[in-house]
Amino acid sequence: MEDTAGSNPQSLGFTEKLKSWLSWSWTYVCFIWFGMVLIMIYVLWSPLKLQESLTSASVFLNTLTPKFYVALTGTSSLISGLILIFEWWYFRKYGTSFIEQVSVSHLRPLLGGVESSSTTGLFASVNGEAEPRPSVSECKVWRNPLNLFRGAEYNRYTWVTGKEPLTYYDMNLSAQDHQTFFTGDTPQLRPEDAVMQKAWRERNPQARIRAAYQAIEMNHECAAAYVLLAEEEATTITEAERLFKKALSIAGKDINLLVYIKRRLAMCARKLGRIKEAVKMMRDLMKEFPLLGMLNIHENLLEALLELQAYADVQAVLAKYDDISLPKSATICYTSALLKARAVSDKFSPEAASRRGLSTAEMNAVEAIHRAVEFNPHVPKVILIEMKSLILPPEHILKRGDSEAIAYAFFHLQHWKRAEGALNLLHCTWEGTFRIIPYPLEKGHLFYPYPGCTETADRELLPCVCVPEEELPFFILFTAGLCSFTAMLAMLTHQFPELMGVFAKAVSTSATSAHFISKGSAVQFIETLIQMNRCKACLYIDM
C-alpha cells in the first residue's frame, strides 16, 4: 500500500481480518437461509396442507381467462418499460445505473461491504496520517503537459476533417490560464497587456490574432503577443519556434513568460527531431526553476527520453518523481510499468506462464501493470484499440479519466510498440486488476477509490465523437430483455388466446407435477433405505 501506517499494525490486522471474515460469512448467509426455507417447506408440507393449497391454486389458474394473461403480461411489460426508460435517462445523464448505484451504496454495506471512507490511499500526509478524501466536486482539471500547438497541429485536423478537436470548455480553461499566467509583474497593466488580456478571452481565433498584432503595434516588445501568434497563427512547428525565440529575446525577467516560452521551445525541438537538444533544454529548465514542479515538466522529459530509448535515464527520473508524497499521473504509472514489462515481455507467453507460474521479474511487471490500471483503467482500452489516429488530446486533462488516457496513448503508444511483446503482456494481464479491486468505485488497493466525477468532466473536455463508448449496465440490458419478453407474451396471448391459455395451464401443471414427483421420489428413496437397513439387521441376527 502506497501510504504510511498511522496506527498499530497488529490491531489493524485483527480489524481487517474480522471485517473480511464478516464479509465472507455474509456471502453464504443467503444460501443457508434459502436452504432452510426449502427444508421448512418440505417438513411443513403435510401439517400446513400445502399440497391442497397448490391444488386449489392450480384449479384457480385453470379458471382464468386469456384476458387475465393479456392484462398480466401487458402490465409487466409497461412497468419494465418505464423502469427501462428511467434507467436509460439516468445512465445518459450520470453515467451509471440507478439500480446498481442504490444496490452498491445502500444494500452492499448491509451485507458486509466495506465503506469507502475507511480506505486510505496515495495522498497520505508526510507524518503518516491519511488526509481526507477529496469530494466528488473537487475533481481537479490539469493542463496537459504535452498539449499540441493550435495553429500547427489542431488547425490541421480541422482542415482535414472539418471537425473541431477542442471543446469550448477546454479552450475557455486555456484562456483563463493565459490570463493568469501572462498578467505580468507590474502593479498596473500596460495598454498592450490590457489588449492581450482581452485577446485571450476572444472566442474567435482571428479576433485573437488581430488583437495580438494590435498589441505589437502598441509595443514591439510585447512578448505575450508573440506567444499568441506562435500558438495560433503559425502553421508549422518551424514558424512557431521562430516566433517563440523572438518572444524569448524580449521576455525580460517575467518568470512565467520565461518558463512557458522555454518549455514550448523544448517541445518544438522535440517535434523537429532534435531530441537531445530538447532533453538538455528540459533538464536546464528544471534546474533553473526547481519549485515549478506543478507544471509537470518531468513528463515532457520522460517522453523525450523514451524516444531516445535512454531507459536508465527514464528510471532515474521515475526514482525522483514516482514518490509516495507526490501526486501520480498516467505517465508516471504506465512508464514505470513499461520499464518493468520490457524486461520480460519479449519472452512472455501466457501458456508457459500458466504451466510454470510467473517468475519474480514477470510478477513485478504484472504488479506494475495492475498498479497503473488501478490509477487509470481507461488507458489499456485506448492503447489496445489504437484510437490515436482518431482522437487528438485536449489541452486539459482530468487525472484518472478518459482525457488523460487519450493524451497518454497519443504520445506513448509508440513507446509500447517499440518494446517487443509489451502490448501483448498488457493485453493478457490488465483485466486482472479488477479481481483485486472488484468494486473500484468503493474501495481501492494502492490508490483512493476511483472517483465518480470523471465522466462528467471528461464529457466537457472531449468532443462527443471522441468519448469512448461505455458498456451498458447490466440492469438496462435486463429490463430491456424483460420488457421485450413480457410484451411478446402479451402480444401472443392477445393473438392466440386459446393456445397461450393451454400453454400457461401446461406450465403450471408441469411445475406442480414436478414437485409431486420429486417429493414422491424422496419418499421412495427413504423407504428403500429403511428396507436395506432391515435386511442388514436380519442378516446380523442370522449370523
Coordinates of C-alpha atoms in Angstrom, one line a residue:
M1 CA 0.0 0.0 0.0
E2 CA 1.4 3.4 -1.0
D3 CA 0.8 5.1 2.3
T4 CA 2.4 5.0 5.7
A5 CA 0.9 3.3 8.6
G6 CA -0.8 5.5 11.1
S7 CA -1.7 3.1 13.9
N8 CA -0.8 -0.2 15.5
P9 CA -0.3 -2.8 12.7
Q10 CA -1.4 -5.7 14.9
S11 CA -4.7 -4.0 15.8
L12 CA -5.2 -3.0 12.1
G13 CA -4.5 -6.6 11.0
F14 CA -7.0 -8.0 13.5
T15 CA -9.7 -5.5 12.4
E16 CA -9.1 -6.2 8.7
K17 CA -9.3 -10.0 9.4
L18 CA -12.6 -9.5 11.4
K19 CA -14.1 -7.4 8.6
S20 CA -13.0 -9.9 5.9
W21 CA -14.4 -12.8 7.9
L22 CA -17.8 -11.0 8.4
S23 CA -17.9 -10.2 4.7
W24 CA -17.1 -13.8 3.8
S25 CA -19.8 -15.1 6.2
W26 CA -22.5 -12.8 4.9
T27 CA -21.8 -14.1 1.4
Y28 CA -23.0 -17.6 2.4
V29 CA -25.8 -16.5 4.8
C30 CA -28.2 -16.1 1.8
F31 CA -27.6 -19.6 0.6
I32 CA -28.0 -21.0 4.2
W33 CA -31.3 -19.1 4.6
F34 CA -32.6 -20.3 1.2
G35 CA -31.7 -23.9 2.1
M36 CA -33.5 -23.6 5.5
V37 CA -36.6 -22.2 3.7
L38 CA -36.7 -25.2 1.4
I39 CA -36.3 -27.6 4.4
M40 CA -39.1 -25.9 6.3
I41 CA -41.4 -26.1 3.2
Y42 CA -40.6 -29.8 2.9
V43 CA -41.2 -30.5 6.7
L44 CA -44.4 -28.5 6.9
W45 CA -45.8 -29.8 3.7
S46 CA -48.3 -32.1 5.3
P47 CA -49.1 -30.2 8.5
L48 CA -49.9 -27.0 6.6
K49 CA -51.8 -28.9 3.8
L50 CA -49.6 -27.1 1.2
Q51 CA -50.5 -29.8 -1.3
E52 CA -54.1 -28.9 -1.1
S53 CA -53.2 -25.2 -1.4
L54 CA -51.2 -25.9 -4.6
T55 CA -54.0 -28.0 -6.0
S56 CA -56.5 -25.2 -5.3
A57 CA -54.1 -22.7 -6.9
S58 CA -53.9 -25.0 -10.0
V59 CA -57.7 -25.1 -10.2
F60 CA -57.7 -21.3 -9.8
L61 CA -55.2 -20.9 -12.7
N62 CA -57.3 -23.2 -14.9
T63 CA -60.4 -21.0 -14.4
L64 CA -58.5 -17.8 -15.5
T65 CA -59.4 -16.4 -19.0
P66 CA -56.9 -15.4 -21.6
K67 CA -57.8 -11.7 -20.9
F68 CA -56.2 -12.1 -17.5
Y69 CA -52.9 -13.2 -19.0
V70 CA -53.0 -10.4 -21.5
A71 CA -53.5 -7.9 -18.7
L72 CA -50.8 -9.5 -16.6
T73 CA -48.1 -9.6 -19.3
G74 CA -49.1 -6.2 -20.6
T75 CA -48.9 -4.6 -17.2
S76 CA -45.5 -6.3 -16.6
S77 CA -44.2 -5.0 -19.9
L78 CA -45.4 -1.5 -19.1
I79 CA -43.8 -1.4 -15.7
S80 CA -40.5 -2.9 -17.0
G81 CA -40.6 -0.4 -19.9
L82 CA -41.0 2.6 -17.6
I83 CA -38.1 1.2 -15.5
L84 CA -36.0 0.9 -18.7
I85 CA -36.8 4.5 -19.8
F86 CA -35.8 5.8 -16.3
E87 CA -32.6 3.7 -16.2
W88 CA -31.6 4.8 -19.7
W89 CA -32.2 8.5 -18.8
Y90 CA -30.2 8.2 -15.6
F91 CA -27.4 6.4 -17.4
R92 CA -27.2 9.1 -20.1
K93 CA -27.2 11.9 -17.5
Y94 CA -25.0 10.4 -14.8
G95 CA -23.1 7.6 -16.5
T96 CA -24.2 4.8 -14.2
S97 CA -27.2 2.6 -13.4
F98 CA -29.6 3.9 -10.7
I99 CA -30.4 0.4 -9.5
E100 CA -26.8 -0.6 -9.4
Q101 CA -25.8 2.6 -7.6
V102 CA -28.6 2.1 -5.0
S103 CA -27.5 -1.5 -4.5
V104 CA -23.8 -0.6 -4.0
S105 CA -24.5 2.4 -1.8
H106 CA -27.2 1.1 0.5
L107 CA -27.6 -2.7 0.2
R108 CA -24.0 -3.9 0.0
P109 CA -22.8 -2.3 3.2
L110 CA -25.6 -4.1 5.0
L111 CA -24.3 -7.4 3.5
G112 CA -20.8 -6.9 4.7
G113 CA -19.4 -4.4 2.2
V114 CA -16.5 -2.2 3.3
E115 CA -17.2 1.5 3.5
S116 CA -15.0 3.5 1.1
S117 CA -14.4 6.2 3.7
S118 CA -12.2 3.8 5.6
T119 CA -9.8 3.5 2.7
T120 CA -6.6 5.4 2.7
G121 CA -4.6 5.7 -0.5
L122 CA -2.0 7.6 -2.4
F123 CA -2.2 11.1 -0.9
A124 CA -1.1 10.4 2.6
S125 CA 0.5 13.2 4.6
V126 CA 4.2 13.3 5.4
N127 CA 3.6 12.3 9.1
G128 CA 1.8 9.2 8.1
E129 CA -1.8 10.3 8.7
A130 CA -4.2 9.9 5.9
E131 CA -5.6 13.1 4.5
P132 CA -9.4 13.3 4.0
R133 CA -10.6 12.0 0.6
P134 CA -11.5 14.8 -1.8
S135 CA -15.2 15.1 -2.5
V136 CA -16.7 14.5 -5.9
S137 CA -16.9 18.2 -6.7
E138 CA -13.2 18.6 -6.3
C139 CA -12.0 16.7 -9.3
K140 CA -9.2 19.0 -10.5
V141 CA -8.5 19.6 -14.2
W142 CA -4.8 19.9 -15.1
R143 CA -3.2 21.5 -18.1
N144 CA -1.9 18.8 -20.4
P145 CA 1.9 18.9 -20.2
L146 CA 2.3 17.8 -23.8
N147 CA -0.6 19.9 -25.3
L148 CA -0.3 20.5 -29.1
F149 CA 0.0 23.7 -30.9
R150 CA -3.3 25.1 -32.1
G151 CA -2.1 26.7 -35.4
A152 CA 0.4 24.0 -36.5
E153 CA -1.4 20.9 -35.2
Y154 CA -5.0 21.3 -34.0
N155 CA -6.0 23.5 -37.0
R156 CA -4.6 20.9 -39.5
Y157 CA -7.0 18.4 -38.0
T158 CA -9.8 20.9 -38.6
W159 CA -8.7 21.5 -42.2
V160 CA -8.6 17.8 -43.0
T161 CA -11.8 16.5 -41.1
G162 CA -13.9 19.7 -40.8
K163 CA -14.3 18.9 -37.1
E164 CA -13.3 20.9 -34.1
P165 CA -10.8 19.0 -32.0
L166 CA -11.2 21.2 -28.9
T167 CA -14.4 21.9 -26.9
Y168 CA -15.3 25.4 -25.8
Y169 CA -14.9 24.4 -22.2
D170 CA -11.3 23.3 -22.8
M171 CA -10.4 26.5 -24.7
N172 CA -12.0 28.6 -22.0
L173 CA -9.8 27.0 -19.4
S174 CA -6.8 27.7 -21.6
A175 CA -7.9 31.4 -21.9
Q176 CA -8.1 31.6 -18.1
D177 CA -4.7 30.0 -17.7
H178 CA -3.1 32.5 -20.1
Q179 CA -4.8 35.4 -18.5
T180 CA -3.4 34.3 -15.1
F181 CA 0.0 33.3 -16.4
F182 CA 0.7 36.4 -18.6
T183 CA -0.6 39.2 -16.4
G184 CA 3.0 40.4 -15.7
D185 CA 4.8 41.5 -12.6
T186 CA 3.9 45.2 -12.9
P187 CA 1.3 46.5 -10.4
Q188 CA -0.6 48.2 -13.2
L189 CA -1.4 46.8 -16.6
R190 CA 0.2 48.4 -19.6
P191 CA -2.0 49.3 -22.6
E192 CA -0.7 46.3 -24.6
D193 CA -1.2 44.0 -21.6
A194 CA -4.8 45.1 -21.4
V195 CA -5.3 44.3 -25.1
M196 CA -3.7 40.9 -24.6
Q197 CA -6.0 40.2 -21.6
K198 CA -8.9 40.8 -23.9
A199 CA -7.3 38.8 -26.7
W200 CA -7.1 35.6 -24.6
R201 CA -10.9 35.9 -23.9
E202 CA -11.8 36.2 -27.5
R203 CA -13.7 33.2 -28.8
N204 CA -12.9 33.8 -32.5
P205 CA -9.3 32.8 -33.4
Q206 CA -9.0 35.6 -36.0
A207 CA -10.0 38.1 -33.4
R208 CA -7.3 36.9 -31.0
I209 CA -4.7 37.2 -33.8
R210 CA -5.8 40.7 -34.7
A211 CA -5.6 41.7 -31.0
A212 CA -2.0 40.3 -30.8
Y213 CA -0.9 42.4 -33.8
Q214 CA -2.6 45.4 -32.2
A215 CA -0.6 44.9 -29.0
I216 CA 2.6 44.6 -31.1
E217 CA 1.8 47.9 -32.8
M218 CA 1.5 49.5 -29.3
N219 CA 4.7 47.9 -28.1
H220 CA 7.1 46.0 -30.3
E221 CA 8.4 44.2 -27.2
C222 CA 5.1 42.6 -26.2
A223 CA 6.3 39.0 -25.6
A224 CA 2.8 37.7 -24.8
A225 CA 1.6 38.8 -28.3
Y226 CA 4.4 36.8 -30.0
V227 CA 3.4 33.8 -27.8
L228 CA -0.2 34.0 -29.0
L229 CA 1.0 34.2 -32.7
A230 CA 3.3 31.3 -32.2
E231 CA 0.5 29.2 -30.7
E232 CA -2.3 30.1 -33.1
E233 CA -1.1 31.8 -36.3
A234 CA 2.0 29.7 -37.1
T235 CA 1.0 26.9 -39.4
T236 CA 4.3 24.9 -39.0
I237 CA 6.4 24.0 -36.0
T238 CA 9.4 25.8 -37.5
E239 CA 7.5 29.0 -37.8
A240 CA 6.2 28.6 -34.2
E241 CA 9.8 28.1 -33.0
R242 CA 10.9 31.3 -34.7
L243 CA 8.2 33.3 -33.0
F244 CA 8.9 31.7 -29.6
K245 CA 12.6 32.7 -30.0
K246 CA 11.5 36.2 -30.8
A247 CA 9.3 36.2 -27.6
L248 CA 12.2 34.8 -25.5
S249 CA 14.5 37.6 -26.6
I250 CA 12.2 40.3 -25.3
A251 CA 10.6 38.5 -22.3
G252 CA 12.8 40.3 -19.8
K253 CA 12.5 38.9 -16.2
D254 CA 9.0 37.7 -16.3
I255 CA 9.4 34.2 -14.8
N256 CA 6.0 32.9 -16.0
L257 CA 6.8 34.0 -19.6
L258 CA 10.3 32.6 -19.5
V259 CA 9.2 29.2 -18.2
Y260 CA 6.4 28.9 -20.7
I261 CA 8.5 30.0 -23.7
K262 CA 11.4 27.8 -22.9
R263 CA 9.2 24.8 -22.4
R264 CA 7.5 25.4 -25.7
L265 CA 10.8 25.8 -27.4
A266 CA 11.9 22.5 -26.0
M267 CA 8.7 20.9 -27.3
C268 CA 9.4 22.4 -30.8
A269 CA 12.9 20.9 -30.7
R270 CA 11.4 17.5 -29.8
K271 CA 8.8 17.7 -32.6
L272 CA 11.5 18.7 -35.1
G273 CA 13.6 15.7 -34.3
R274 CA 16.3 17.5 -32.2
I275 CA 15.6 15.2 -29.2
K276 CA 18.9 15.5 -27.4
E277 CA 18.7 19.3 -27.6
A278 CA 15.1 19.1 -26.2
V279 CA 16.2 16.9 -23.3
K280 CA 19.0 19.4 -22.4
M281 CA 16.6 22.3 -22.5
M282 CA 14.1 20.5 -20.2
R283 CA 16.8 19.5 -17.7
D284 CA 18.2 23.1 -17.6
L285 CA 14.6 24.4 -17.1
M286 CA 14.0 22.0 -14.2
K287 CA 17.3 23.0 -12.6
E288 CA 16.7 26.7 -13.1
F289 CA 13.1 26.6 -11.7
P290 CA 13.0 23.6 -9.3
L291 CA 10.0 24.9 -7.4
L292 CA 7.7 24.8 -10.5
G293 CA 7.0 21.1 -10.2
M294 CA 3.3 21.6 -10.6
L295 CA 3.9 22.3 -14.3
N296 CA 4.9 18.6 -14.7
I297 CA 7.9 19.4 -17.0
H298 CA 9.3 16.0 -16.0
E299 CA 6.5 14.3 -18.1
N300 CA 7.9 16.1 -21.2
L301 CA 11.3 14.9 -20.2
L302 CA 10.2 11.3 -19.7
E303 CA 8.6 11.2 -23.2
A304 CA 11.7 12.6 -24.9
L305 CA 14.0 10.1 -23.0
L306 CA 11.7 7.2 -24.1
E307 CA 12.1 8.4 -27.7
L308 CA 15.9 8.2 -27.2
Q309 CA 15.5 4.8 -25.6
A310 CA 17.5 6.1 -22.7
Y311 CA 15.8 3.7 -20.2
A312 CA 18.4 4.2 -17.5
D313 CA 17.7 8.0 -17.5
V314 CA 14.0 7.3 -17.5
Q315 CA 14.4 5.1 -14.4
A316 CA 16.4 7.9 -12.7
V317 CA 13.6 10.4 -13.4
L318 CA 11.0 8.0 -12.1
A319 CA 13.0 7.4 -8.9
K320 CA 12.7 11.1 -8.2
Y321 CA 9.1 11.7 -9.2
D322 CA 7.4 8.4 -8.5
D323 CA 7.3 9.1 -4.8
I324 CA 4.6 8.4 -2.3
S325 CA 4.4 12.1 -1.3
L326 CA 3.9 13.4 -4.9
P327 CA 0.8 13.2 -7.0
K328 CA 0.7 10.5 -9.6
S329 CA -0.2 10.6 -13.2
A330 CA -0.8 8.1 -16.0
T331 CA 2.6 9.0 -17.4
I332 CA 4.3 8.1 -14.2
C333 CA 2.5 4.8 -13.5
Y334 CA 2.4 3.5 -17.0
T335 CA 6.1 4.4 -17.8
S336 CA 7.1 2.5 -14.6
A337 CA 5.0 -0.4 -15.9
L338 CA 6.6 -0.2 -19.3
L339 CA 10.1 -0.4 -18.0
K340 CA 9.3 -3.5 -16.0
A341 CA 7.4 -5.0 -18.8
R342 CA 10.1 -4.6 -21.4
A343 CA 12.5 -6.7 -19.3
V344 CA 10.3 -9.8 -19.7
S345 CA 7.8 -9.1 -22.5
D346 CA 9.9 -10.4 -25.3
K347 CA 9.9 -14.0 -23.9
F348 CA 6.5 -13.8 -22.2
S349 CA 3.9 -16.5 -23.1
P350 CA 0.6 -16.9 -21.3
E351 CA 0.6 -20.6 -21.9
A352 CA 4.0 -21.1 -20.5
A353 CA 3.3 -18.8 -17.5
S354 CA 0.1 -20.8 -16.7
R355 CA 2.1 -24.0 -16.7
R356 CA 5.2 -23.0 -14.7
G357 CA 3.9 -19.9 -12.9
L358 CA 5.3 -16.3 -13.0
S359 CA 8.9 -15.6 -12.4
T360 CA 9.9 -12.8 -10.0
A361 CA 10.5 -10.4 -12.8
E362 CA 7.2 -11.3 -14.5
M363 CA 5.4 -10.9 -11.2
N364 CA 6.9 -7.4 -10.8
A365 CA 5.8 -6.4 -14.3
V366 CA 2.3 -7.7 -13.7
E367 CA 2.0 -5.9 -10.4
A368 CA 3.2 -2.7 -12.0
I369 CA 0.6 -3.0 -14.7
H370 CA -2.1 -3.6 -12.1
R371 CA -1.0 -0.5 -10.2
A372 CA -1.1 1.6 -13.4
V373 CA -4.5 0.2 -14.4
E374 CA -5.9 0.9 -10.9
F375 CA -4.8 4.5 -11.3
N376 CA -6.3 4.9 -14.8
P377 CA -8.3 2.0 -16.1
H378 CA -9.1 3.7 -19.4
V379 CA -5.5 3.6 -20.8
P380 CA -5.4 -0.1 -21.9
K381 CA -8.6 0.1 -23.9
V382 CA -7.4 3.3 -25.6
I383 CA -3.9 1.8 -26.3
L384 CA -5.1 -1.6 -27.4
I385 CA -7.8 -0.4 -29.9
E386 CA -5.4 2.4 -31.1
M387 CA -7.6 5.4 -31.0
K388 CA -4.6 7.6 -31.7
S389 CA -5.5 8.1 -35.3
L390 CA -9.0 9.3 -34.4
I391 CA -8.5 11.4 -31.4
L392 CA -6.3 14.4 -30.6
P393 CA -5.5 15.0 -26.9
P394 CA -7.2 18.0 -25.2
E395 CA -5.4 21.0 -23.8
H396 CA -6.6 20.0 -20.3
I397 CA -6.9 16.6 -18.7
L398 CA -8.6 15.0 -15.8
K399 CA -6.3 12.6 -13.9
R400 CA -7.6 9.0 -13.9
G401 CA -10.1 10.0 -16.6
D402 CA -10.6 9.3 -20.3
S403 CA -9.0 12.6 -21.3
E404 CA -5.7 11.6 -19.5
A405 CA -5.8 8.2 -21.1
I406 CA -6.2 9.7 -24.6
A407 CA -3.4 12.1 -24.0
Y408 CA -1.1 9.4 -22.7
A409 CA -1.8 7.0 -25.5
F410 CA -1.4 9.7 -28.2
F411 CA 2.2 10.3 -27.2
H412 CA 3.3 7.0 -25.6
L413 CA 1.7 4.3 -27.8
Q414 CA 4.8 4.3 -30.0
H415 CA 7.0 3.5 -27.0
W416 CA 4.9 0.5 -26.0
K417 CA 5.0 -0.8 -29.6
R418 CA 8.8 -0.4 -29.7
A419 CA 9.2 -2.8 -26.7
E420 CA 8.7 -6.2 -28.2
G421 CA 5.8 -8.1 -26.5
A422 CA 4.9 -5.2 -24.1
L423 CA 1.4 -4.7 -25.6
N424 CA 0.8 -8.5 -25.5
L425 CA 1.7 -8.6 -21.8
L426 CA -0.6 -5.6 -21.2
H427 CA -3.4 -7.3 -23.1
C428 CA -3.0 -10.5 -21.1
T429 CA -2.8 -9.0 -17.6
W430 CA -4.6 -5.7 -17.3
E431 CA -8.0 -7.1 -16.6
G432 CA -6.7 -9.0 -13.6
T433 CA -6.6 -5.7 -11.7
F434 CA -10.4 -5.9 -11.2
R435 CA -10.0 -9.3 -9.4
I436 CA -8.0 -7.4 -6.8
I437 CA -10.4 -4.5 -6.6
P438 CA -13.8 -5.8 -7.8
Y439 CA -15.5 -2.6 -6.6
P440 CA -13.1 0.2 -7.7
L441 CA -15.7 3.0 -7.0
E442 CA -16.0 1.8 -3.5
K443 CA -12.5 0.6 -2.4
G444 CA -9.0 1.0 -3.8
H445 CA -5.9 -1.1 -3.3
L446 CA -3.0 1.3 -3.8
F447 CA -4.9 4.5 -4.5
Y448 CA -8.1 6.1 -3.5
P449 CA -11.3 4.6 -4.9
Y450 CA -11.9 5.6 -8.4
P451 CA -13.7 9.0 -8.4
G452 CA -17.2 9.1 -9.8
C453 CA -16.9 12.6 -11.2
T454 CA -14.5 11.8 -14.1
E455 CA -17.1 11.1 -16.8
T456 CA -19.0 14.4 -16.3
A457 CA -15.7 16.4 -16.5
D458 CA -14.4 14.4 -19.5
R459 CA -17.5 15.0 -21.5
E460 CA -16.8 18.7 -21.1
L461 CA -13.2 18.3 -22.1
L462 CA -13.6 15.9 -25.0
P463 CA -15.7 16.3 -28.2
C464 CA -18.7 14.0 -28.1
V465 CA -17.3 11.9 -31.0
C466 CA -14.1 11.4 -29.0
V467 CA -15.6 10.0 -25.8
P468 CA -15.1 6.2 -25.8
E469 CA -18.4 4.3 -25.7
E470 CA -19.2 2.7 -22.4
E471 CA -20.7 -0.7 -21.9
L472 CA -24.3 -0.6 -20.9
P473 CA -25.0 -1.5 -17.3
F474 CA -26.5 -5.0 -16.6
F475 CA -29.8 -3.7 -15.3
I476 CA -30.5 -1.7 -18.5
L477 CA -30.0 -4.9 -20.6
F478 CA -32.0 -6.9 -18.0
T479 CA -35.0 -4.5 -18.0
A480 CA -34.8 -4.3 -21.8
G481 CA -35.0 -8.1 -22.1
L482 CA -37.8 -8.3 -19.5
C483 CA -39.8 -5.6 -21.3
S484 CA -39.4 -7.3 -24.7
F485 CA -40.2 -10.8 -23.3
T486 CA -43.4 -9.7 -21.5
A487 CA -44.5 -7.6 -24.5
M488 CA -44.1 -10.6 -26.7
L489 CA -46.1 -12.8 -24.3
A490 CA -48.8 -10.1 -24.2
M491 CA -49.0 -9.9 -28.0
L492 CA -49.0 -13.7 -28.4
T493 CA -51.7 -14.1 -25.7
H494 CA -53.8 -11.4 -27.5
Q495 CA -53.4 -13.0 -30.9
F496 CA -53.6 -16.7 -29.9
P497 CA -55.6 -16.7 -26.6
E498 CA -56.6 -20.4 -26.6
L499 CA -53.1 -21.7 -27.5
M500 CA -51.4 -19.5 -24.8
G501 CA -54.0 -20.5 -22.3
V502 CA -53.2 -24.2 -22.9
F503 CA -49.5 -23.3 -22.6
A504 CA -49.9 -21.5 -19.3
K505 CA -52.0 -24.4 -17.9
A506 CA -49.4 -26.9 -19.1
V507 CA -46.6 -24.9 -17.4
S508 CA -48.4 -24.6 -14.1
T509 CA -49.4 -28.3 -14.2
S510 CA -45.8 -29.3 -15.0
A511 CA -44.5 -27.3 -12.1
T512 CA -46.9 -28.9 -9.7
S513 CA -46.3 -32.4 -11.1
A514 CA -42.6 -32.0 -10.9
H515 CA -42.8 -31.1 -7.3
F516 CA -45.0 -34.1 -6.5
I517 CA -42.7 -36.3 -8.5
S518 CA -39.6 -35.0 -6.6
K519 CA -41.5 -35.4 -3.3
G520 CA -42.6 -39.0 -4.2
S521 CA -39.0 -39.8 -5.3
A522 CA -37.6 -38.6 -2.0
V523 CA -40.2 -40.7 -0.1
Q524 CA -39.4 -43.8 -2.2
F525 CA -35.7 -43.3 -1.6
I526 CA -36.2 -43.1 2.1
E527 CA -38.3 -46.2 2.1
T528 CA -35.6 -48.0 0.1
L529 CA -33.0 -47.1 2.7
I530 CA -35.2 -48.4 5.5
Q531 CA -35.7 -51.7 3.7
M532 CA -32.0 -52.0 3.2
N533 CA -31.3 -51.4 6.9
R534 CA -33.9 -54.0 7.9
C535 CA -32.2 -56.6 5.6
K536 CA -28.9 -55.8 7.1
A537 CA -30.4 -56.2 10.6
C538 CA -31.9 -59.6 9.7
L539 CA -28.5 -60.7 8.3
Y540 CA -26.8 -59.8 11.5
I541 CA -29.4 -61.7 13.6
D542 CA -29.0 -64.8 11.4
M543 CA -25.2 -64.7 11.8

